[in-house]
Short mmCIF file of C-alpha atoms in Angstrom, two decimals:
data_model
loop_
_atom_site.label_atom_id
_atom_site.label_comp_id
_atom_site.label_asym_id
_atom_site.label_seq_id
_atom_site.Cartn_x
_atom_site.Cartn_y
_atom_site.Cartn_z
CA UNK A 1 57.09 90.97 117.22
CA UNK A 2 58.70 93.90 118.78
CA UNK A 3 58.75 97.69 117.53
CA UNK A 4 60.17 99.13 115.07
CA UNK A 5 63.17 97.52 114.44
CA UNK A 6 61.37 93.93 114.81
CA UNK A 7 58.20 95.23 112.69
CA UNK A 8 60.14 96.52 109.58
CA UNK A 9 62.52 93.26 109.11
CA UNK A 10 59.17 91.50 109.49
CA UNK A 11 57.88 93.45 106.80
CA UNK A 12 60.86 93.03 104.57
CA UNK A 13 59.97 89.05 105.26
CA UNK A 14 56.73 89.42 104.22
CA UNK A 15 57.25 91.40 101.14
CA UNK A 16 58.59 88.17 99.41
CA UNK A 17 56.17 85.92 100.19
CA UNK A 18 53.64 85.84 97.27
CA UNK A 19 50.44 87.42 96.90
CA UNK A 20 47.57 85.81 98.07
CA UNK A 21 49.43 84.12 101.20
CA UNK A 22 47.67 85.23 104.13
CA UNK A 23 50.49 87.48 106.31
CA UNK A 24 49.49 89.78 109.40
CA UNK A 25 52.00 92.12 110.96
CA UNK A 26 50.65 93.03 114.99
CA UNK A 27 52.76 95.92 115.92
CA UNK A 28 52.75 98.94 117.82
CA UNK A 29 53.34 100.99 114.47
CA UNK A 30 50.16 99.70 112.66
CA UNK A 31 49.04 103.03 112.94
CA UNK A 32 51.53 105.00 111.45
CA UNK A 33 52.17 105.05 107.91
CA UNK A 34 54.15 102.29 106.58
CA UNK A 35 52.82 102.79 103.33
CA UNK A 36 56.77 102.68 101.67
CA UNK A 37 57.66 99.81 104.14
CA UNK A 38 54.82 98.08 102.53
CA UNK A 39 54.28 98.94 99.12
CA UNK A 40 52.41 96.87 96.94
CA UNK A 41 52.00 94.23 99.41
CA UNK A 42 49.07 92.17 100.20
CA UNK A 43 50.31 92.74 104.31
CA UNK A 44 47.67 93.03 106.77
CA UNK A 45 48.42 95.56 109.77
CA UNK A 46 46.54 95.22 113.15
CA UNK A 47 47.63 97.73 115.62
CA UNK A 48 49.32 96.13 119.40
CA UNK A 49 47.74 99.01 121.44
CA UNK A 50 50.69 98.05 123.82
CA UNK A 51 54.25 96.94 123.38
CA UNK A 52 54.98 93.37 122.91
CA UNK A 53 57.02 92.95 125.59
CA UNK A 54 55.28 90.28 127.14
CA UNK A 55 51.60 88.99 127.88
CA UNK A 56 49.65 90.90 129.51
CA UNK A 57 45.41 91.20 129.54
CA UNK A 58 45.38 93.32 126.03
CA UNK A 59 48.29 91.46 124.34
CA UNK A 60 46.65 88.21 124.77
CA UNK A 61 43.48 89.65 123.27
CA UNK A 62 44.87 91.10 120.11
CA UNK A 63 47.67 87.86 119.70
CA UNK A 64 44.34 85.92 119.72
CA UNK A 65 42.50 88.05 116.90
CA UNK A 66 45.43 88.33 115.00
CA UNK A 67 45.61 84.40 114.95
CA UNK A 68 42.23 84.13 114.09
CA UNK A 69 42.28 86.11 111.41
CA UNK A 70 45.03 84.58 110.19
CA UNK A 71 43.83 80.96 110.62
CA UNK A 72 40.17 82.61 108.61
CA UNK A 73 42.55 83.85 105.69
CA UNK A 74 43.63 80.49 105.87
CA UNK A 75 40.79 78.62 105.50
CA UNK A 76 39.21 80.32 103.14
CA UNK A 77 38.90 79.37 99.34
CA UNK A 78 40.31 80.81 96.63
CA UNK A 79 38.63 82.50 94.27
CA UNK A 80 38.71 80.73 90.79
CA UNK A 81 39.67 83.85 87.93
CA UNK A 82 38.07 82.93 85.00
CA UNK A 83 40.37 83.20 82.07
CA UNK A 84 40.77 87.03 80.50
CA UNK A 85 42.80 88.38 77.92
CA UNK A 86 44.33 90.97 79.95
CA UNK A 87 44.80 93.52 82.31
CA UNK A 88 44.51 97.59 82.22
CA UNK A 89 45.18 99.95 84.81
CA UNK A 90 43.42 103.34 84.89
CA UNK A 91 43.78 105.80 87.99
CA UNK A 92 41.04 107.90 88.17
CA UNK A 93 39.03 110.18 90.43
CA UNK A 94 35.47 110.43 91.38
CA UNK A 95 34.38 112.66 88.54
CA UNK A 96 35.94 110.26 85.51
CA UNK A 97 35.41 106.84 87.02
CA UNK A 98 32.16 107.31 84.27
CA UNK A 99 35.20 107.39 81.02
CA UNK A 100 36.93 104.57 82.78
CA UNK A 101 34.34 102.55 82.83
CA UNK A 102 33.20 103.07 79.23
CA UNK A 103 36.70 102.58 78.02
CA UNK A 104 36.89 99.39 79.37
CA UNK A 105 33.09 98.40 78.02
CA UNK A 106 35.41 99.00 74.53
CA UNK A 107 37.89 96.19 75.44
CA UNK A 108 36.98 92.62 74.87
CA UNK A 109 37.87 90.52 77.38
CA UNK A 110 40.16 93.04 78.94
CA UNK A 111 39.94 93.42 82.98
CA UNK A 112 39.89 97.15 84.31
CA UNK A 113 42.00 97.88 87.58
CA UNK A 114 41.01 101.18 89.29
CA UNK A 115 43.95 102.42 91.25
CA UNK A 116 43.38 105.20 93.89
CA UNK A 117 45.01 107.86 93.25
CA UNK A 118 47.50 109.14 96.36
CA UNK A 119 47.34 112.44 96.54
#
């Protein structure tokens, strides 16, 4: 896909297609942090190890993962939600993941999401 210029309109791409769709981005700044590039996105990063400037012995390799773990993502069958009432999320850290928990034992039919907290 290129480097950075060819990686972040990819991203942009990929940040409206909905969640759940399987979408892989193999670039040369997978290891950086693209964390605001990304956001809230369900976008899979696999790093290039070299610039995709062509095919060479350790493009092919990683064009070929990144296909197959696309084509996986693909195949693979969605998980079936059952029905809830709702949705809370709670950040929390290691030491009050304990209260989280119990307060959403006090819901009824309410689903907890634990968010990591970035510090």
């Amino acid at each position: 896909m290129g480097g950075r210029g060819g990686t972040f309109i990819t991203l942009k791409v990929m940040g409206v297609v909905l969640f759940g769709i399987p979408k892989i981005c193999l670039s040369t700044l997978a290891t950086k942090d693209l964390s605001e590039k990304i956001g809230d996105k369900d976008i899979v990063l696999i790093p290039s190890i070299v610039d995709i400037a062509g095919l060479n012995s350790i493009s092919r390799v990683l064009i070929s993962q990144a296909a197959a773990a696309l084509s996986g993502m693909m195949a693979a069958t969605p998980i079936q939600i059952k029905e809830i009432k709702g949705s809370i999320a709670m950040s929390v850290f290691g030491n009050t993941a304990v209260y989280a928990d119990k307060c959403y034992e006090l819901t009824d039919g309410t689903k907890g999401l634990v968010l990591e907290p970035f510090l």
